[in-house]
PDB file of C-alpha atoms in Angstrom:
ATOM      1  CA  MET A   1      90.049  89.562 170.046  1.00  0.00           C
ATOM      2  CA  THR A   2      92.673  92.251 169.954  1.00  0.00           C
ATOM      3  CA  PRO A   3      91.731  95.669 168.748  1.00  0.00           C
ATOM      4  CA  LEU A   4      92.689  96.360 164.956  1.00  0.00           C
ATOM      5  CA  ASN A   5      94.790  99.667 166.430  1.00  0.00           C
ATOM      6  CA  ILE A   6      97.243  97.297 167.815  1.00  0.00           C
ATOM      7  CA  LEU A   7      97.777  94.679 165.364  1.00  0.00           C
ATOM      8  CA  PRO A   8     101.557  94.607 164.144  1.00  0.00           C
ATOM      9  CA  SER A   9     101.484  95.931 160.828  1.00  0.00           C
ATOM     10  CA  PHE A  10     103.966  92.906 159.550  1.00  0.00           C
ATOM     11  CA  GLY A  11     105.149  95.631 156.572  1.00  0.00           C
ATOM     12  CA  LYS A  12     102.352  97.347 155.512  1.00  0.00           C
ATOM     13  CA  ILE A  13     102.076 100.965 154.516  1.00  0.00           C
ATOM     14  CA  ASN A  14      98.843 102.825 154.909  1.00  0.00           C
ATOM     15  CA  PRO A  15      97.734 104.802 151.928  1.00  0.00           C
ATOM     16  CA  SER A  16      98.560 107.761 152.908  1.00  0.00           C
ATOM     17  CA  ASP A  17     102.325 107.570 153.449  1.00  0.00           C
ATOM     18  CA  ALA A  18     102.731 106.748 149.280  1.00  0.00           C
ATOM     19  CA  SER A  19     104.857 109.750 148.655  1.00  0.00           C
ATOM     20  CA  VAL A  20     106.178 111.212 145.413  1.00  0.00           C
ATOM     21  CA  SER A  21     109.201 112.008 144.211  1.00  0.00           C
ATOM     22  CA  LYS A  22     110.956 113.640 141.102  1.00  0.00           C
ATOM     23  CA  SER A  23     112.232 110.355 140.286  1.00  0.00           C
ATOM     24  CA  HIS A  24     109.452 108.583 139.750  1.00  0.00           C
ATOM     25  CA  VAL A  25     105.912 107.377 141.254  1.00  0.00           C
ATOM     26  CA  THR A  26     105.047 105.102 144.170  1.00  0.00           C
ATOM     27  CA  VAL A  27     102.337 103.180 143.745  1.00  0.00           C
ATOM     28  CA  LEU A  28     100.213 100.469 146.732  1.00  0.00           C
ATOM     29  CA  ASP A  29      98.434  97.522 145.341  1.00  0.00           C
ATOM     30  CA  LYS A  30      95.379  96.726 147.168  1.00  0.00           C
ATOM     31  CA  ASP A  31      97.318  95.217 149.675  1.00  0.00           C
ATOM     32  CA  GLY A  32      98.849  98.199 150.847  1.00  0.00           C
ATOM     33  CA  TYR A  33     102.240  96.687 149.810  1.00  0.00           C
ATOM     34  CA  ASN A  34     104.408  98.808 147.651  1.00  0.00           C
ATOM     35  CA  LYS A  35     104.685  98.014 144.131  1.00  0.00           C
ATOM     36  CA  LYS A  36     107.838  98.653 141.283  1.00  0.00           C
ATOM     37  CA  SER A  37     107.954 102.708 140.188  1.00  0.00           C
ATOM     38  CA  LEU A  38     105.452 102.895 137.066  1.00  0.00           C
ATOM     39  CA  HIS A  39     108.518 105.237 135.041  1.00  0.00           C
ATOM     40  CA  LYS A  40     111.119 106.392 135.993  1.00  0.00           C
ATOM     41  CA  ILE A  41     111.118 110.532 134.198  1.00  0.00           C
ATOM     42  CA  ARG A  42     114.154 110.712 131.636  1.00  0.00           C
ATOM     43  CA  ASN A  43     115.904 113.532 130.441  1.00  0.00           C
ATOM     44  CA  ILE A  44     114.733 116.067 128.779  1.00  0.00           C
ATOM     45  CA  PHE A  45     117.057 117.509 126.100  1.00  0.00           C
ATOM     46  CA  ALA A  46     115.001 120.496 124.252  1.00  0.00           C
ATOM     47  CA  TYR A  47     115.375 121.136 120.328  1.00  0.00           C
ATOM     48  CA  SER A  48     113.928 125.054 118.935  1.00  0.00           C
ATOM     49  CA  PHE A  49     113.110 125.330 115.171  1.00  0.00           C
ATOM     50  CA  GLN A  50     113.492 129.782 114.598  1.00  0.00           C
ATOM     51  CA  THR A  51     112.484 131.804 111.394  1.00  0.00           C
ATOM     52  CA  HIS A  52     114.561 133.825 109.004  1.00  0.00           C
ATOM     53  CA  LYS A  53     113.780 136.227 106.449  1.00  0.00           C
ATOM     54  CA  LEU A  54     115.363 136.380 102.846  1.00  0.00           C
ATOM     55  CA  ASN A  55     114.953 139.168  99.656  1.00  0.00           C
ATOM     56  CA  PRO A  56     112.811 137.403  97.435  1.00  0.00           C
ATOM     57  CA  TYR A  57     114.095 139.693  94.705  1.00  0.00           C
ATOM     58  CA  ILE A  58     117.619 138.837  94.499  1.00  0.00           C
ATOM     59  CA  VAL A  59     117.159 136.297  91.858  1.00  0.00           C
ATOM     60  CA  SER A  60     115.324 136.451  88.626  1.00  0.00           C
ATOM     61  CA  ASP A  61     115.595 133.370  86.988  1.00  0.00           C
ATOM     62  CA  THR A  62     112.057 131.629  87.751  1.00  0.00           C
ATOM     63  CA  ARG A  63     112.697 128.926  85.193  1.00  0.00           C
ATOM     64  CA  GLY A  64     112.212 125.162  85.747  1.00  0.00           C
ATOM     65  CA  SER A  65     113.299 124.334  89.930  1.00  0.00           C
ATOM     66  CA  GLY A  66     113.882 128.367  89.920  1.00  0.00           C
ATOM     67  CA  THR A  67     109.888 128.408  90.371  1.00  0.00           C
ATOM     68  CA  LEU A  68     111.037 128.412  93.941  1.00  0.00           C
ATOM     69  CA  TYR A  69     112.042 132.016  93.703  1.00  0.00           C
ATOM     70  CA  ASN A  70     109.169 133.597  92.529  1.00  0.00           C
ATOM     71  CA  THR A  71     106.921 135.042  94.712  1.00  0.00           C
ATOM     72  CA  LYS A  72     103.930 135.861  92.703  1.00  0.00           C
ATOM     73  CA  LYS A  73     103.022 132.501  92.868  1.00  0.00           C
ATOM     74  CA  SER A  74     103.841 130.812  96.651  1.00  0.00           C
ATOM     75  CA  ARG A  75     106.364 131.300  99.265  1.00  0.00           C
ATOM     76  CA  TYR A  76     108.955 128.655 100.729  1.00  0.00           C
ATOM     77  CA  PHE A  77     110.115 127.748 104.370  1.00  0.00           C
ATOM     78  CA  LEU A  78     112.814 125.691 104.309  1.00  0.00           C
ATOM     79  CA  MET A  79     114.745 124.473 106.914  1.00  0.00           C
ATOM     80  CA  GLU A  80     118.642 124.266 107.245  1.00  0.00           C
ATOM     81  CA  LEU A  81     120.487 121.071 108.240  1.00  0.00           C
ATOM     82  CA  HIS A  82     124.182 120.427 109.148  1.00  0.00           C
ATOM     83  CA  PRO A  83     125.860 119.321 106.379  1.00  0.00           C
ATOM     84  CA  ASN A  84     127.979 116.751 107.842  1.00  0.00           C
ATOM     85  CA  ALA A  85     124.993 115.120 109.178  1.00  0.00           C
ATOM     86  CA  ASP A  86     123.965 111.500 108.771  1.00  0.00           C
ATOM     87  CA  LEU A  87     119.800 110.408 108.170  1.00  0.00           C
ATOM     88  CA  CYS A  88     119.103 110.783 112.471  1.00  0.00           C
ATOM     89  CA  LEU A  89     120.767 114.010 112.122  1.00  0.00           C
ATOM     90  CA  THR A  90     123.150 114.329 115.424  1.00  0.00           C
ATOM     91  CA  LYS A  91     124.604 117.371 114.372  1.00  0.00           C
ATOM     92  CA  LYS A  92     122.223 120.139 115.222  1.00  0.00           C
ATOM     93  CA  ASN A  93     119.939 121.068 118.268  1.00  0.00           C
ATOM     94  CA  SER A  94     118.608 123.802 116.893  1.00  0.00           C
ATOM     95  CA  PHE A  95     117.009 124.015 113.077  1.00  0.00           C
ATOM     96  CA  ASN A  96     116.589 127.288 111.071  1.00  0.00           C
ATOM     97  CA  VAL A  97     113.937 128.201 108.731  1.00  0.00           C
ATOM     98  CA  TYR A  98     114.270 130.185 106.007  1.00  0.00           C
ATOM     99  CA  THR A  99     111.366 132.001 103.992  1.00  0.00           C
ATOM    100  CA  ASN A 100     110.566 134.757 101.883  1.00  0.00           C
ATOM    101  CA  ASP A 101     107.628 135.934 102.767  1.00  0.00           C
ATOM    102  CA  ILE A 102     108.064 139.061 103.291  1.00  0.00           C
ATOM    103  CA  ASP A 103     104.273 139.273 104.944  1.00  0.00           C
ATOM    104  CA  MET A 104     105.314 137.895 107.740  1.00  0.00           C
ATOM    105  CA  LEU A 105     106.121 140.707 109.987  1.00  0.00           C
ATOM    106  CA  ASN A 106     108.359 138.886 112.923  1.00  0.00           C
ATOM    107  CA  ASP A 107     110.550 136.013 113.156  1.00  0.00           C
ATOM    108  CA  HIS A 108     109.114 132.965 114.712  1.00  0.00           C
ATOM    109  CA  GLN A 109     110.504 130.431 117.470  1.00  0.00           C
ATOM    110  CA  ARG A 110     109.502 127.346 118.998  1.00  0.00           C
ATOM    111  CA  ILE A 111     110.672 125.579 121.226  1.00  0.00           C
ATOM    112  CA  PHE A 112     110.103 121.719 121.739  1.00  0.00           C
ATOM    113  CA  ASN A 113     111.377 119.137 124.051  1.00  0.00           C
ATOM    114  CA  SER A 114     112.342 115.238 122.938  1.00  0.00           C
ATOM    115  CA  THR A 115     113.761 112.002 125.818  1.00  0.00           C
ATOM    116  CA  SER A 116     115.958 111.416 123.104  1.00  0.00           C
ATOM    117  CA  LYS A 117     119.342 112.714 122.741  1.00  0.00           C
ATOM    118  CA  LYS A 118     118.889 111.872 119.067  1.00  0.00           C
ATOM    119  CA  VAL A 119     115.861 113.355 117.342  1.00  0.00           C
ATOM    120  CA  ASN A 120     114.283 111.052 115.096  1.00  0.00           C
ATOM    121  CA  LEU A 121     113.623 111.840 112.112  1.00  0.00           C
ATOM    122  CA  ASN A 122     110.247 111.232 111.369  1.00  0.00           C
ATOM    123  CA  TYR A 123     109.997 113.429 114.724  1.00  0.00           C
ATOM    124  CA  LEU A 124     111.685 116.358 113.772  1.00  0.00           C
ATOM    125  CA  ILE A 125     110.117 116.590 110.333  1.00  0.00           C
ATOM    126  CA  GLY A 126     106.081 115.633 112.012  1.00  0.00           C
ATOM    127  CA  THR A 127     107.294 119.232 114.477  1.00  0.00           C
ATOM    128  CA  TYR A 128     108.944 120.953 111.475  1.00  0.00           C
ATOM    129  CA  LEU A 129     105.284 121.107 109.309  1.00  0.00           C
ATOM    130  CA  ALA A 130     103.972 121.747 112.783  1.00  0.00           C
ATOM    131  CA  PHE A 131     105.591 124.132 113.413  1.00  0.00           C
ATOM    132  CA  ILE A 132     105.396 125.526 109.231  1.00  0.00           C
ATOM    133  CA  PHE A 133     101.396 125.320 109.502  1.00  0.00           C
ATOM    134  CA  SER A 134     100.960 127.556 112.409  1.00  0.00           C
ATOM    135  CA  ILE A 135     102.523 129.796 110.869  1.00  0.00           C
ATOM    136  CA  ASN A 136     101.090 129.966 108.027  1.00  0.00           C
ATOM    137  CA  ARG A 137      97.576 129.361 108.244  1.00  0.00           C
ATOM    138  CA  GLN A 138      96.529 129.167 104.813  1.00  0.00           C
ATOM    139  CA  PHE A 139      95.432 126.048 104.446  1.00  0.00           C
ATOM    140  CA  SER A 140      92.595 124.738 106.654  1.00  0.00           C
ATOM    141  CA  PRO A 141      92.859 122.762 110.550  1.00  0.00           C
ATOM    142  CA  ASP A 142      90.930 119.374 108.239  1.00  0.00           C
ATOM    143  CA  THR A 143      93.177 119.569 105.058  1.00  0.00           C
ATOM    144  CA  VAL A 144      96.614 119.907 107.215  1.00  0.00           C
ATOM    145  CA  LYS A 145      95.020 116.641 109.096  1.00  0.00           C
ATOM    146  CA  LYS A 146      94.861 115.010 105.766  1.00  0.00           C
ATOM    147  CA  TYR A 147      97.684 115.462 104.007  1.00  0.00           C
ATOM    148  CA  PHE A 148     100.193 115.671 107.485  1.00  0.00           C
ATOM    149  CA  LYS A 149     101.818 111.859 107.059  1.00  0.00           C
ATOM    150  CA  ARG A 150     101.866 112.095 103.382  1.00  0.00           C
ATOM    151  CA  LEU A 151     103.780 115.352 103.400  1.00  0.00           C
ATOM    152  CA  ARG A 152     105.760 113.680 106.233  1.00  0.00           C
ATOM    153  CA  GLN A 153     106.890 110.907 104.444  1.00  0.00           C
ATOM    154  CA  LEU A 154     108.144 112.819 100.982  1.00  0.00           C
ATOM    155  CA  LEU A 155     110.223 115.293 102.924  1.00  0.00           C
ATOM    156  CA  ILE A 156     111.901 112.044 104.252  1.00  0.00           C
ATOM    157  CA  ASP A 157     112.564 111.090 101.308  1.00  0.00           C
ATOM    158  CA  LYS A 158     113.395 114.161  99.451  1.00  0.00           C
ATOM    159  CA  LEU A 159     115.789 114.056 102.363  1.00  0.00           C
ATOM    160  CA  VAL A 160     117.161 110.511 101.508  1.00  0.00           C
ATOM    161  CA  ALA A 161     117.276 111.851  97.243  1.00  0.00           C
ATOM    162  CA  ILE A 162     119.585 114.148  98.762  1.00  0.00           C
ATOM    163  CA  LYS A 163     122.009 112.730 100.112  1.00  0.00           C
ATOM    164  CA  ASN A 164     122.319 110.379  97.882  1.00  0.00           C
ATOM    165  CA  ARG A 165     122.841 112.757  95.123  1.00  0.00           C
ATOM    166  CA  LEU A 166     125.282 114.592  97.364  1.00  0.00           C
ATOM    167  CA  SER A 167     127.203 110.829  97.380  1.00  0.00           C
ATOM    168  CA  TYR A 168     127.438 110.353  93.689  1.00  0.00           C
ATOM    169  CA  SER A 169     130.397 111.388  92.115  1.00  0.00           C
ATOM    170  CA  ALA A 170     129.346 110.594  88.161  1.00  0.00           C
ATOM    171  CA  LYS A 171     126.225 112.206  85.865  1.00  0.00           C
ATOM    172  CA  ASN A 172     125.426 115.573  85.888  1.00  0.00           C
ATOM    173  CA  ARG A 173     122.106 114.840  87.648  1.00  0.00           C
ATOM    174  CA  GLN A 174     119.797 117.522  89.612  1.00  0.00           C
ATOM    175  CA  THR A 175     117.495 117.420  92.782  1.00  0.00           C
ATOM    176  CA  LYS A 176     115.574 119.427  93.987  1.00  0.00           C
ATOM    177  CA  THR A 177     115.935 120.168  97.843  1.00  0.00           C
ATOM    178  CA  TYR A 178     111.973 121.120  98.193  1.00  0.00           C
ATOM    179  CA  ILE A 179     108.685 119.699  97.287  1.00  0.00           C
ATOM    180  CA  ARG A 180     105.246 122.024  96.124  1.00  0.00           C
ATOM    181  CA  PHE A 181     102.318 121.589  97.917  1.00  0.00           C
ATOM    182  CA  SER A 182      98.780 122.617  97.114  1.00  0.00           C
ATOM    183  CA  SER A 183      95.343 123.324  97.988  1.00  0.00           C
ATOM    184  CA  GLY A 184      93.352 125.173  96.373  1.00  0.00           C
ATOM    185  CA  THR A 185      94.799 128.303  94.994  1.00  0.00           C
ATOM    186  CA  HIS A 186      96.874 128.349  97.733  1.00  0.00           C
ATOM    187  CA  VAL A 187     100.607 126.806  97.773  1.00  0.00           C
ATOM    188  CA  ILE A 188     103.257 126.287  99.318  1.00  0.00           C
ATOM    189  CA  TYR A 189     107.527 125.393  99.226  1.00  0.00           C
ATOM    190  CA  LEU A 190     108.493 122.480 101.461  1.00  0.00           C
ATOM    191  CA  GLY A 191     111.477 121.671 101.763  1.00  0.00           C
ATOM    192  CA  PHE A 192     115.549 121.623 102.890  1.00  0.00           C
ATOM    193  CA  TYR A 193     117.656 124.655 102.671  1.00  0.00           C
ATOM    194  CA  PHE A 194     120.847 124.827 101.571  1.00  0.00           C
ATOM    195  CA  ARG A 195     122.729 127.839 101.353  1.00  0.00           C
ATOM    196  CA  CYS A 196     124.599 129.606  97.863  1.00  0.00           C
ATOM    197  CA  SER A 197     127.595 130.238  99.375  1.00  0.00           C
ATOM    198  CA  ASP A 198     129.161 131.986 101.564  1.00  0.00           C
ATOM    199  CA  THR A 199     128.569 135.443 100.371  1.00  0.00           C
ATOM    200  CA  CYS A 200     125.384 134.714  99.184  1.00  0.00           C
ATOM    201  CA  THR A 201     122.221 133.358 101.565  1.00  0.00           C
ATOM    202  CA  GLN A 202     119.778 132.446  98.459  1.00  0.00           C
ATOM    203  CA  PRO A 203     119.286 128.793  99.170  1.00  0.00           C
ATOM    204  CA  ALA A 204     119.950 126.340  96.091  1.00  0.00           C
ATOM    205  CA  ALA A 205     116.978 124.722  94.632  1.00  0.00           C
ATOM    206  CA  PHE A 206     118.384 121.865  93.685  1.00  0.00           C
ATOM    207  CA  VAL A 207     121.748 119.545  94.267  1.00  0.00           C
ATOM    208  CA  LEU A 208     124.193 118.334  92.055  1.00  0.00           C
ATOM    209  CA  PRO A 209     127.375 115.479  92.253  1.00  0.00           C
ATOM    210  CA  ASN A 210     129.889 115.453  94.441  1.00  0.00           C
ATOM    211  CA  ASN A 211     128.775 118.218  97.360  1.00  0.00           C
ATOM    212  CA  GLN A 212     127.474 120.910  94.880  1.00  0.00           C
ATOM    213  CA  TRP A 213     125.067 123.503  95.155  1.00  0.00           C
ATOM    214  CA  GLN A 214     124.366 126.983  94.438  1.00  0.00           C
ATOM    215  CA  CYS A 215     121.191 129.262  93.507  1.00  0.00           C
ATOM    216  CA  ASN A 216     119.931 130.118  89.851  1.00  0.00           C
ATOM    217  CA  LYS A 217     122.236 133.252  89.762  1.00  0.00           C
ATOM    218  CA  HIS A 218     125.089 132.526  90.890  1.00  0.00           C
ATOM    219  CA  PHE A 219     124.883 128.663  89.233  1.00  0.00           C
ATOM    220  CA  THR A 220     127.402 127.445  86.602  1.00  0.00           C
ATOM    221  CA  PRO A 221     127.486 124.120  84.850  1.00  0.00           C
ATOM    222  CA  VAL A 222     130.842 122.043  86.291  1.00  0.00           C
ATOM    223  CA  PRO A 223     132.081 121.127  82.576  1.00  0.00           C
ATOM    224  CA  GLY A 224     133.473 117.627  84.454  1.00  0.00           C
ATOM    225  CA  LEU A 225     130.167 116.169  85.285  1.00  0.00           C
ATOM    226  CA  ARG A 226     128.985 116.155  82.102  1.00  0.00           C
ATOM    227  CA  SER A 227     127.942 112.885  80.291  1.00  0.00           C
ATOM    228  CA  LYS A 228     130.016 111.802  77.298  1.00  0.00           C
ATOM    229  CA  THR A 229     128.231 111.140  74.573  1.00  0.00           C
ATOM    230  CA  THR A 230     129.030 109.520  71.211  1.00  0.00           C
ATOM    231  CA  GLN A 231     129.091 111.949  68.028  1.00  0.00           C
ATOM    232  CA  ARG A 232     126.602 110.319  65.228  1.00  0.00           C
ATOM    233  CA  LYS A 233     128.277 109.832  61.908  1.00  0.00           C
ATOM    234  CA  GLY A 234     126.283 112.384  59.163  1.00  0.00           C
ATOM    235  CA  LYS A 235     124.878 110.467  56.875  1.00  0.00           C
ATOM    236  CA  ASP A 236     126.169 110.723  53.014  1.00  0.00           C
ATOM    237  CA  TYR A 237     123.223 111.746  50.858  1.00  0.00           C
ATOM    238  CA  LYS A 238     125.170 110.964  47.690  1.00  0.00           C
ATOM    239  CA  THR A 239     124.977 107.321  48.792  1.00  0.00           C
ATOM    240  CA  VAL A 240     121.926 106.602  49.952  1.00  0.00           C
ATOM    241  CA  ASN A 241     119.449 104.834  48.434  1.00  0.00           C
ATOM    242  CA  PHE A 242     116.351 107.139  47.449  1.00  0.00           C
ATOM    243  CA  ASN A 243     114.363 104.242  46.458  1.00  0.00           C
ATOM    244  CA  PRO A 244     114.135 101.965  49.021  1.00  0.00           C
ATOM    245  CA  TRP A 245     111.287  98.946  48.921  1.00  0.00           C
ATOM    246  CA  LYS A 246     108.960  96.998  51.140  1.00  0.00           C
ATOM    247  CA  GLU A 247     106.411  94.316  51.661  1.00  0.00           C
ATOM    248  CA  VAL A 248     103.240  94.372  52.494  1.00  0.00           C
ATOM    249  CA  HIS A 249     101.203  91.964  53.372  1.00  0.00           C
ATOM    250  CA  SER A 250      97.408  92.166  54.201  1.00  0.00           C
ATOM    251  CA  THR A 251      96.110  90.000  55.662  1.00  0.00           C
ATOM    252  CA  ARG A 252      92.266  91.131  55.208  1.00  0.00           C
ATOM    253  CA  LEU A 253      92.572  91.577  52.053  1.00  0.00           C
ATOM    254  CA  GLY A 254      94.727  88.417  51.472  1.00  0.00           C
ATOM    255  CA  LEU A 255      97.114  90.535  49.498  1.00  0.00           C
ATOM    256  CA  LYS A 256     100.212  91.031  49.363  1.00  0.00           C
ATOM    257  CA  TYR A 257     102.207  93.501  47.317  1.00  0.00           C
ATOM    258  CA  ASN A 258     105.430  96.245  47.415  1.00  0.00           C
ATOM    259  CA  VAL A 259     105.959  99.852  48.158  1.00  0.00           C
ATOM    260  CA  ILE A 260     108.212 101.830  46.588  1.00  0.00           C
ATOM    261  CA  VAL A 261     109.540 105.549  47.833  1.00  0.00           C
ATOM    262  CA  LYS A 262     111.365 107.471  44.938  1.00  0.00           C
ATOM    263  CA  ARG A 263     112.990 110.660  45.396  1.00  0.00           C
ATOM    264  CA  TYR A 264     110.501 113.448  44.023  1.00  0.00           C
ATOM    265  CA  ASN A 265     111.841 114.589  40.619  1.00  0.00           C
ATOM    266  CA  GLU A 266     110.639 118.020  38.423  1.00  0.00           C
ATOM    267  CA  TRP A 267     108.190 116.868  36.086  1.00  0.00           C
ATOM    268  CA  LYS A 268     109.621 117.346  32.435  1.00  0.00           C
ATOM    269  CA  GLY A 269     106.588 116.956  30.445  1.00  0.00           C
ATOM    270  CA  LYS A 270     105.172 113.753  29.036  1.00  0.00           C
ATOM    271  CA  ASN A 271     108.092 112.405  27.953  1.00  0.00           C
ATOM    272  CA  ASN A 272     109.661 112.187  31.151  1.00  0.00           C
ATOM    273  CA  SER A 273     110.122 108.918  32.337  1.00  0.00           C
TER     274      SER A 273
END
């Protein structure tokens, strides 16, 4: 019998000859032959979040949607998007998060990686929420886990509503730029940052048609966007019939009668008819 050590290999590879390269992983099957590589390492694209604090005492009008600026109730954490970005958010790879939380001592930054050059919106919003709840720990981990998917979907719906509102050319209606999340006594505002103007860094609490938005301090209604309303003609009370009557039919009692409502006249005595 021929010894095993002098038999030809017929292209087989010993397990010790398996090599790992940077581009792929080589795996051997049970017979010792090479299999196809399991996966290839793709290009990694880096994205980042960074917080920036804003002065919370500039806007004093906290009515309606202005509750966003009320620091006595809660804090906001708003993510800035590129104004010309589509819903796939292909214009940016770094995102600023603006907050009025003056109790936060330092700014925070987080870098995350993605194998996609065009970051997925669902993944981006989820990473944004994870970043916010990692620096704002007033909510318990169980609460965050319970409402995480719901908050992510609400923010996606909010972004779609904002894009639709900005693209409209009629109707002077508003769409808020944020959502409110509360658990017990803890409240936080999550949403998207739209800078008021070049001279004002305060966020807009709502957006208007025709790509219009301003903070509550500098907001002025645009007359051209007001919807046209038809003016009602005033009633001529001299010609109004003050003695109308209507027929009343009672099925339960089997009765039918007329009801007349008369205008009140000052009573002048028994002879007054």
